[in-house]
C-alpha positions as CSV (number, residue, x, y, z in Angstrom):
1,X,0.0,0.0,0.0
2,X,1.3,3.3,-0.8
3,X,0.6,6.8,0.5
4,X,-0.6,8.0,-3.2
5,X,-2.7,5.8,-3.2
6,X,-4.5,7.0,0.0
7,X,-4.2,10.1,-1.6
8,X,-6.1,9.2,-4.7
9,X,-8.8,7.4,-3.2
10,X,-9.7,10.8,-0.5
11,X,-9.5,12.8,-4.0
12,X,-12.0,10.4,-5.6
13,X,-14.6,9.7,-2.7
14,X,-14.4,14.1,-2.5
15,X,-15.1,14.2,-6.0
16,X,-16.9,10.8,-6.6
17,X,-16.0,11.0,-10.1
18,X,-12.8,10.1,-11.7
19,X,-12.2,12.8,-14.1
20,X,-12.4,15.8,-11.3
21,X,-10.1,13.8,-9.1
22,X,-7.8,13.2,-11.8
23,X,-7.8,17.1,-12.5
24,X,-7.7,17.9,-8.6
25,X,-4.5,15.7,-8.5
26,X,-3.0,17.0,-12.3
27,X,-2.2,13.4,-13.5
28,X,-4.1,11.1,-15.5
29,X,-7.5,9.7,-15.3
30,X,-6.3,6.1,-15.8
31,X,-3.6,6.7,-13.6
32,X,-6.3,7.0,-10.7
33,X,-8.3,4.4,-12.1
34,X,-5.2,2.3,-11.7
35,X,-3.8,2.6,-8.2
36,X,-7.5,2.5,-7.1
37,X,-8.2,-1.0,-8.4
38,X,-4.6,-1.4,-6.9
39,X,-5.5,-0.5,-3.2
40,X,-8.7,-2.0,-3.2
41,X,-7.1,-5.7,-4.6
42,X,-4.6,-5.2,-1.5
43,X,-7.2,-4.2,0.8
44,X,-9.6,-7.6,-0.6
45,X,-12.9,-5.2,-0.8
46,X,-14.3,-2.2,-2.7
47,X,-14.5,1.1,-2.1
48,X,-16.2,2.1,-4.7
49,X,-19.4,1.1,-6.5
50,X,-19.2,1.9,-10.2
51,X,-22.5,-0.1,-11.5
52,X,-24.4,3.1,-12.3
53,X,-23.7,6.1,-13.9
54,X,-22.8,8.3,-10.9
55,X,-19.4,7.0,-8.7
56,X,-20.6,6.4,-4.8
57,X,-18.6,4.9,-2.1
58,X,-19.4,1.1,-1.2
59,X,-20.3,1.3,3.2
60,X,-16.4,-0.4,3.6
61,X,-15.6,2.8,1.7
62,X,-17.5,4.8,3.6
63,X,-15.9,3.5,6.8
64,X,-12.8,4.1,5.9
65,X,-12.8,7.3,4.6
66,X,-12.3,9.3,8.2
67,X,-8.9,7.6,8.6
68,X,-7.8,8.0,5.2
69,X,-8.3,11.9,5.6
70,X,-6.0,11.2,9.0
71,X,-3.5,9.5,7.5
72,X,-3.2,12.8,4.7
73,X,-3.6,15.2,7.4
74,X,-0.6,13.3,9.6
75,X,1.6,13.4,6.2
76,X,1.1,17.3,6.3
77,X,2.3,17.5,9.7
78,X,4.7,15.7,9.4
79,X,6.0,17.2,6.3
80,X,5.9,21.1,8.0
81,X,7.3,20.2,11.1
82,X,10.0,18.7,9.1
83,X,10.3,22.1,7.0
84,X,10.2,24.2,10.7
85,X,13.0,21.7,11.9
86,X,15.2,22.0,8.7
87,X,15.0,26.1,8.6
88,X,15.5,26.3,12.4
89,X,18.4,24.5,12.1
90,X,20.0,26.8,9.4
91,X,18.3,30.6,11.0
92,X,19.9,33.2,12.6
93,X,19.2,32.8,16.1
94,X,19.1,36.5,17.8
95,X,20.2,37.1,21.3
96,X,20.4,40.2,24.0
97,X,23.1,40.2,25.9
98,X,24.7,42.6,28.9
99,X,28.5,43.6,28.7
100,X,29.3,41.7,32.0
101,X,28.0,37.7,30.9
102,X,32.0,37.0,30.3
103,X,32.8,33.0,30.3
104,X,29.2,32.4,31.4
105,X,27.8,32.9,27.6
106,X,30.5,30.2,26.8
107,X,28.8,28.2,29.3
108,X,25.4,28.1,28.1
109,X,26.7,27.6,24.7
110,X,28.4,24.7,25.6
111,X,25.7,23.6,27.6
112,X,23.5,23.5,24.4
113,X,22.7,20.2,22.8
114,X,24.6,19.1,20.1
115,X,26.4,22.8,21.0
116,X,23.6,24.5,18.9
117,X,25.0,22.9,15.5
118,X,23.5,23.9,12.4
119,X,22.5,27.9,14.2
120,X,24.2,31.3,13.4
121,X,24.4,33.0,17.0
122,X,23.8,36.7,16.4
123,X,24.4,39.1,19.7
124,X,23.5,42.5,20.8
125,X,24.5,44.4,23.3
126,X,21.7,46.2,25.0
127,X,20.4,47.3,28.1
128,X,17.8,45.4,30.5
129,X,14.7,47.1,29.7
130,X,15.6,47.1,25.9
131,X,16.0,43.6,25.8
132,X,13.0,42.5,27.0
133,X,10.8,45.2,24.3
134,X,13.0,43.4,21.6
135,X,12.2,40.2,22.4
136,X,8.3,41.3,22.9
137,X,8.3,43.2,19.4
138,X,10.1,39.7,17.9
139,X,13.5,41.6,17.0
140,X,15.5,39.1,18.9
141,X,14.9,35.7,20.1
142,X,15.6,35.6,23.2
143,X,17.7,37.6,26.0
144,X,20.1,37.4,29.0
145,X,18.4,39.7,31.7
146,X,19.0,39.9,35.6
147,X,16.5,42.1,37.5
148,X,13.4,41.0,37.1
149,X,10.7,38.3,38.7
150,X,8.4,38.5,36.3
151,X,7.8,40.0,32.5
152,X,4.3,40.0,31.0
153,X,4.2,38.2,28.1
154,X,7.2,36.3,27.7
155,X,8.7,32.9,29.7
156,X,11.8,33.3,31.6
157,X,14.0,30.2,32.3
158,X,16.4,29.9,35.2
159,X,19.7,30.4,33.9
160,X,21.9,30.5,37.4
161,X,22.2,32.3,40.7
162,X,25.5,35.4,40.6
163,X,26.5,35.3,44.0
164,X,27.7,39.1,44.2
165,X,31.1,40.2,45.2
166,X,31.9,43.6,47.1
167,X,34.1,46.3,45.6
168,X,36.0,48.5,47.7
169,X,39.0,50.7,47.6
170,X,41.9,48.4,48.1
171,X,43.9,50.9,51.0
172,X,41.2,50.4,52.9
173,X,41.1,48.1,56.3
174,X,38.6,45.9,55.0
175,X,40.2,44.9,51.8
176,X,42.1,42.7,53.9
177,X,38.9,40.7,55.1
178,X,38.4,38.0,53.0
179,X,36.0,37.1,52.9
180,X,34.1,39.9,54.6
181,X,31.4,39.9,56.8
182,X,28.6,42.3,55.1
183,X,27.8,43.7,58.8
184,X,31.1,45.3,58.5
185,X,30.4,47.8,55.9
186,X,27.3,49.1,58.2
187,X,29.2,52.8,58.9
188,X,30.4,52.6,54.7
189,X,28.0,54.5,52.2
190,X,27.1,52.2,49.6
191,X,26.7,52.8,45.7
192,X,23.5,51.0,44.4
193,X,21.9,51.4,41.7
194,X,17.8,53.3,42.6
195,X,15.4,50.8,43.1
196,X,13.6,53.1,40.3
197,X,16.0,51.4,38.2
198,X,16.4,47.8,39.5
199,X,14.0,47.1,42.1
200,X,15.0,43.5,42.7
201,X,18.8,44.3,43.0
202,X,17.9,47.1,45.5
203,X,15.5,45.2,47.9
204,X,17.6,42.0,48.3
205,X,20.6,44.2,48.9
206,X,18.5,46.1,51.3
207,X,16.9,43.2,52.5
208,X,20.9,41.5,53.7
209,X,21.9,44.4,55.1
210,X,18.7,44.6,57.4
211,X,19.2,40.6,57.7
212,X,22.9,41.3,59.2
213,X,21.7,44.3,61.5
214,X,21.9,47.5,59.4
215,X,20.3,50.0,57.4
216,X,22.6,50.6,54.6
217,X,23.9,54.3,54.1
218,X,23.3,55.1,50.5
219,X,26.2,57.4,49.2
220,X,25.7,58.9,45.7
221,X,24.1,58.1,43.0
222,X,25.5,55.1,41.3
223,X,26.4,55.9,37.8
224,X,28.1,53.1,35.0
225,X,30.0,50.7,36.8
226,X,33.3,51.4,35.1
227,X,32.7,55.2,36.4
228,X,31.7,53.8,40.1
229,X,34.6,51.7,40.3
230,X,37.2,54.7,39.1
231,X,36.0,56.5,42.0
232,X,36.3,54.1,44.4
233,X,39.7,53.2,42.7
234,X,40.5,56.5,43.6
235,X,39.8,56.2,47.3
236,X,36.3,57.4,47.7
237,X,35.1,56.0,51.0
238,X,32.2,53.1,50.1
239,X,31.4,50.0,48.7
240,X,29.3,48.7,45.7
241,X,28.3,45.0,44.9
242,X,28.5,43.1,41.2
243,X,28.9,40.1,39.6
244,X,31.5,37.9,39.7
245,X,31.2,38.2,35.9
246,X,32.0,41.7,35.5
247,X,35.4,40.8,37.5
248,X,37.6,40.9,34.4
249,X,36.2,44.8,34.1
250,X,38.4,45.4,37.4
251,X,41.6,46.2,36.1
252,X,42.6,48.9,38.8
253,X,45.0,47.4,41.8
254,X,43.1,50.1,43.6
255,X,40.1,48.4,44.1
256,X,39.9,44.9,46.1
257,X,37.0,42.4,45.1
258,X,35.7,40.5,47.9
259,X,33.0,37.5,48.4
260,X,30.8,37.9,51.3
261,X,30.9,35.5,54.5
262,X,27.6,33.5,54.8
263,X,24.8,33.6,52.8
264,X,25.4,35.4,49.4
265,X,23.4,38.0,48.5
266,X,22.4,36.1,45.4
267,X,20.8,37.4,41.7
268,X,19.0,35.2,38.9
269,X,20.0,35.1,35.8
270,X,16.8,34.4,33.1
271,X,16.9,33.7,28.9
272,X,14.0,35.5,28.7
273,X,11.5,34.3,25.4
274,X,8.4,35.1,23.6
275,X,5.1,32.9,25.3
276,X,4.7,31.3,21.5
277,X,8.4,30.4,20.9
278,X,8.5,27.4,19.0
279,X,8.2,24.2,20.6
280,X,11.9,22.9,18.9
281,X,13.9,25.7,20.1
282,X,12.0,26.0,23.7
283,X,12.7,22.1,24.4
284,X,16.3,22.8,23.7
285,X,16.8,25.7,25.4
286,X,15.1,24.4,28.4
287,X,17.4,21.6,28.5
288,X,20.8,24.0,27.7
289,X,19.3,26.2,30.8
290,X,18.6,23.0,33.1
291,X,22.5,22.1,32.3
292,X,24.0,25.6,32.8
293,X,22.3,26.4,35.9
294,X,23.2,23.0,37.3
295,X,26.9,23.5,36.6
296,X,27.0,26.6,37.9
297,X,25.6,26.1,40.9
298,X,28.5,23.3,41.6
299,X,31.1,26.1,40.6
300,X,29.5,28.7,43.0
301,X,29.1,25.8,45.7
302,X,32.7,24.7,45.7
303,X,33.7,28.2,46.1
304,X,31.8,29.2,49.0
305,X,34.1,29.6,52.1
């Protein structure tokens, strides 16, 4: 039994006459005729009474109809998921990125299955909030972002947990506590970024200090972090927190990087995607994030004091 033939019989019990069916399917009428008589000699039974003048399907015929059209429709799904599959695995594949992801985009491209063969990776450099309207408005695929517990309209998967480091000016006494207890900085004016800006960041750094006995004293505002970390470089007296990440970004000797005794104050990293991404690309992102995240964690782990 071949699929064609499936095929021409659904054409002909549609049409139940030859000649249209033949024309529906732009081949011949004794073509039809012929794989017809075929299927119904291998199936031992007709589907088809041709006594009269009219064409009409036999009850076998009748009864067999509804799968036939199933077997056709499963051919066409199979045949565009096949076409999805094939041009996924050639497209571009757009991505929002922050300047401080360092070796951890080489982790989640390695963590990718089959490393993400057959895609072009295509980055931008944006900020947050940018990111997340690209991604919306379908001008990128998906995006790193920190920040954020939620984001209407698109999924965010777990990427890994940034255990953040503290930044202060090296001369000072505690640059030689490591690690250092955060209950030490208490009298130290600390450079955060508004919780106008990033809430989340601001209310679990908030949230620690309270945790360890304090109310932080905010010092100005914090601008970029290259410009925060020259003035503190330059012996400005307070303290900002980042991510291990952004380390390499520290090139002064004037400013001591330090992890945190305890708990760390800890922030999520999400690949943030549209609610309708397709189904291909969500299952293997999902499993790249599940890997990532699980490595990671055993890095941080085994590097807790």
């Amino acid at each position: 039994m071949e699929l064609r033939q499936i095929q021409y019989f659904v054409a002909v019990a549609e049409e139940l006459h030859f000649g249209r069916a033949a024309e529906r399917l732009h081949i011949g009428q004794p073509a039809v005729s012929q794989q017809v008589r075929r299927l119904e000699r291998e199936l031992r039974t007709r589907l088809f009474d041709r006594s009269g003048r009219t064409v009409t399907l036999t009850p076998v015929g009748q009864a067999l109809l509804p799968e036939a059209r199933e077997l056709l429709r499963a051919m066409d799904s199979f045949a565009a998921k096949a076409e999805r599959l094939a041009e996924q695995s050639e497209a571009t594949f757009r991505v929002g990125i922050s300047s401080a992801l360092g070796e951890r985009l080489d982790d989640f491209l390695d963590a990718l299955p089959g490393r993400g063969d057959g895609t072009r990776f295509e980055f931008q450099t944006l900020d947050a909030h940018t990111r997340l309207e690209e991604v919306r408005a379908g001008r990128l695929d998906a995006a790193f972002v920190r920040g954020v517990e939620s984001a209407p309209g698109l999924r965010l998967l777990t990427l890994w947990h940034d255990p953040l480091v503290v930044a202060l000016p090296a001369a000072h006494p505690l640059a030689g506590r490591d690690p250092l207890d955060l209950a030490d900085l208490a009298e130290l004016p600390l450079r955060i970024a508004a919780r106008t800006e990033n809430p989340v960041l601001f209310d679990a750094v908030v949230t620690a200090c309270r945790k360890a006995g304090f109310e932080p004293v905010l010092g100005p505002p914090f601008t970029r972090l290259q410009e925060t970390l020259a003035e503190i470089g330059a012996g400005a007296a307070c303290w900002t927190l980042m991510y291990p990440t952004a380390a390499p970004m520290v090139s002064s000797r004037r400013v001591a990087l330090l992890p945190l005794n305890g708990d760390p104050i800890t922030m999520r990293m999400f690949l943030a995607l549209r609610e309708n991404a397709d189904p291909g690309r969500l299952e293997l992102l999902t499993a790249a994030s599940t890997q990532v995240r699980r490595m990671v964690d055993e890095e941080n782990q085994s590097r807790r004091p």
